[in-house]
Coordinates of N, CA and C in Angstrom, one line a residue:
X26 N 76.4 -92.2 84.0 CA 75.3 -91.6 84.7 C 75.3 -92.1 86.1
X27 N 74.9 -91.3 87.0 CA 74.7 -91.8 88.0 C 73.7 -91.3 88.6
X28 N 73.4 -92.8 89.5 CA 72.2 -93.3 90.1 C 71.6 -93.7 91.6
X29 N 70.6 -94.0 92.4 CA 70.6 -93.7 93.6 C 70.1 -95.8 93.8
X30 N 70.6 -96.3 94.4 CA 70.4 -97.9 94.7 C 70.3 -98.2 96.2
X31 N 69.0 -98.5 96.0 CA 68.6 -99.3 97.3 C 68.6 -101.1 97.7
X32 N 68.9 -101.4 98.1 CA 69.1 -103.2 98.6 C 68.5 -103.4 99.4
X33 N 67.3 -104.2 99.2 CA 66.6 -104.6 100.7 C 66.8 -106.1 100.8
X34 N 67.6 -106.4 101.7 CA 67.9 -107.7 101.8 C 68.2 -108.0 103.3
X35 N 67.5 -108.8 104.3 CA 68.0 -108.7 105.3 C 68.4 -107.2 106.1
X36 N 68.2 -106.2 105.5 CA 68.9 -104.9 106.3 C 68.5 -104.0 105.0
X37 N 69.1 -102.7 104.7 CA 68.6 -101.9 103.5 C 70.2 -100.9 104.0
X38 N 70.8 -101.6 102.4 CA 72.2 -100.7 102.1 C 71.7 -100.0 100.9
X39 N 72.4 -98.8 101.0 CA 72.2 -97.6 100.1 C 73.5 -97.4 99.3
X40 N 73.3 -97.2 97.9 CA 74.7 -97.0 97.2 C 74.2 -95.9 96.2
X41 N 75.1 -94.7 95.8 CA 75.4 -94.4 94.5 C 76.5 -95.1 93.9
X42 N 76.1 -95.4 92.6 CA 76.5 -95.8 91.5 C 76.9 -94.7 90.1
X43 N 77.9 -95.2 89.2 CA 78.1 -94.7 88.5 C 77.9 -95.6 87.4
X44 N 77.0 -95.5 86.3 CA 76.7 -96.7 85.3 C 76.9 -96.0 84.3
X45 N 77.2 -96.8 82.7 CA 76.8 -95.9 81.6 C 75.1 -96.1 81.0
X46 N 75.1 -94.9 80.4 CA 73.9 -94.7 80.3 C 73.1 -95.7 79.4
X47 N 73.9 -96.7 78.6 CA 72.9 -97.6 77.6 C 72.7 -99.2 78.7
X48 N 73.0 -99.2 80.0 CA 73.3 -100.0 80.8 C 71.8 -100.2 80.6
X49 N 71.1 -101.9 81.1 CA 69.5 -102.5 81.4 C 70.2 -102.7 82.9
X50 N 68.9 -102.7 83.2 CA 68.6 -103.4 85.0 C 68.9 -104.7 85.1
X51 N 69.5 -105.3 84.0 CA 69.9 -106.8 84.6 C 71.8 -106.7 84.2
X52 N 72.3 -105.2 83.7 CA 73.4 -105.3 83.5 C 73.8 -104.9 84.9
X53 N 72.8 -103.5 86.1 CA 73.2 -103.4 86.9 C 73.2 -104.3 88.0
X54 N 72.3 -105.5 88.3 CA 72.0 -106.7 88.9 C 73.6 -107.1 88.9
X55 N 74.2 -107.6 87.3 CA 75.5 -107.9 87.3 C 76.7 -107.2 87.8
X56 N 76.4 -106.0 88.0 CA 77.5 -105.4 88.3 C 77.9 -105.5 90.0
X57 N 76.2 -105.6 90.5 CA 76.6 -106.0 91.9 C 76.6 -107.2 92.4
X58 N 76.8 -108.1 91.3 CA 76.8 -109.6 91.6 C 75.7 -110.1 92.4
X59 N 74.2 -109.8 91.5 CA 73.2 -109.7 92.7 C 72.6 -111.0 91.1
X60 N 71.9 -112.4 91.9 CA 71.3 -112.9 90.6 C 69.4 -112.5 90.4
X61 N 69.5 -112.1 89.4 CA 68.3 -111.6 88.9 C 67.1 -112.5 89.1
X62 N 67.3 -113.8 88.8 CA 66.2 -114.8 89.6 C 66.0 -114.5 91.1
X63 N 66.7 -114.1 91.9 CA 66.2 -113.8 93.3 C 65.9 -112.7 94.1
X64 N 65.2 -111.6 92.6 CA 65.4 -110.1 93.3 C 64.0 -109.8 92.2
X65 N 63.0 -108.6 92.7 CA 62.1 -107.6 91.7 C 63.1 -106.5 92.0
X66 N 63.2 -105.8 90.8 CA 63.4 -104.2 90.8 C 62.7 -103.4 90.3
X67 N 62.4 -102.5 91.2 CA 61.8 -101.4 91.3 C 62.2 -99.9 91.1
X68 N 61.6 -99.2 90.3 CA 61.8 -97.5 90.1 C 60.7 -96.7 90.5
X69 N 60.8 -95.8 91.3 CA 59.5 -95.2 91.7 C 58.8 -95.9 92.3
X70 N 58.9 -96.8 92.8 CA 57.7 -97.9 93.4 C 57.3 -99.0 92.4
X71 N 57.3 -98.9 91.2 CA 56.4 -99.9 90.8 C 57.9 -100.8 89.8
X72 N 57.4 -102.0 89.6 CA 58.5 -102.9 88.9 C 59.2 -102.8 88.0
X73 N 60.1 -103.1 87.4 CA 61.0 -102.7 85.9 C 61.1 -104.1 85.2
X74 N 61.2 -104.1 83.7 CA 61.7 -105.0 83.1 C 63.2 -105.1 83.5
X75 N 63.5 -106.3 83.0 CA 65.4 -106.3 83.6 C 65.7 -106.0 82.3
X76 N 65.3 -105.9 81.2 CA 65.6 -106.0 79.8 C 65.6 -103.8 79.5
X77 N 64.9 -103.6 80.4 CA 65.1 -101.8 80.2 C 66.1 -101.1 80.5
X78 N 66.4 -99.9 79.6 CA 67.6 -99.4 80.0 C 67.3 -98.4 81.7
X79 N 68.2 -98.9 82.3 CA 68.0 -98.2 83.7 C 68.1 -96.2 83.4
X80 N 67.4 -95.7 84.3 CA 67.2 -94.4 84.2 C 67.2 -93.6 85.5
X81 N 67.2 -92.5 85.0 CA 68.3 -91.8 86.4 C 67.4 -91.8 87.4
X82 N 66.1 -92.2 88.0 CA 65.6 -92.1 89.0 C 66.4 -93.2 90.2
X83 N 65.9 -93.3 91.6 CA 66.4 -93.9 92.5 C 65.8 -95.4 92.0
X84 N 66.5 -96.3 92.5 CA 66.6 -97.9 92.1 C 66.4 -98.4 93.1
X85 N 65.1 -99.4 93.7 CA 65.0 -100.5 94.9 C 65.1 -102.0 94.2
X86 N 66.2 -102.6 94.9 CA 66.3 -103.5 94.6 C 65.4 -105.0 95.8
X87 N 64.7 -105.7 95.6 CA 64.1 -106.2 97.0 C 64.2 -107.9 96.9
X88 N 64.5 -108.1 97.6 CA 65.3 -109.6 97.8 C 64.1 -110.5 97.9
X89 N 63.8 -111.9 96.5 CA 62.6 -112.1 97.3 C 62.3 -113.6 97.8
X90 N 61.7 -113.6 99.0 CA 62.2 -114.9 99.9 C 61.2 -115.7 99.3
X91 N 61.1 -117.2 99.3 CA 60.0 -118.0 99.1 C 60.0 -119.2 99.9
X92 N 59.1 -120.0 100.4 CA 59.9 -121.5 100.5 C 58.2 -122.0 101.2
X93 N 57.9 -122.7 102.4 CA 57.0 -123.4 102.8 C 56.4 -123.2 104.4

């Protein structure tokens, strides 16, 4: 299936992807060598389990900073 992925990290790269369809949002994290402790993903705006199977809408992925 394929999918529409956004990366907001320092800048905002845009990818289509080609995933299979029983793939979760923490298989696609791995596919882009992105670690899931340092990111929310988002579908439609609002957040996703990493444990759900990803679905054909557009995908934000958003990098998230923390520190002091």
């Amino acid at each position: 299936m394929k999918i529409k992925v956004k990366i907001f990290s320092g800048g905002v790269k845009e990818e289509n992807m080609d995933i299979s369809s029983d793939s979760t949002y923490e298989d696609l994290l791995g596919v882009l060598h992105i670690n899931p402790e340092i990111v929310l993903v988002f579908r439609n705006g609002a957040p996703v389990p990493l444990d759900e199977k990803v679905s054909l809408d557009s995908v934000e992925i958003l990098r998230v900073v923390t520190g002091g």
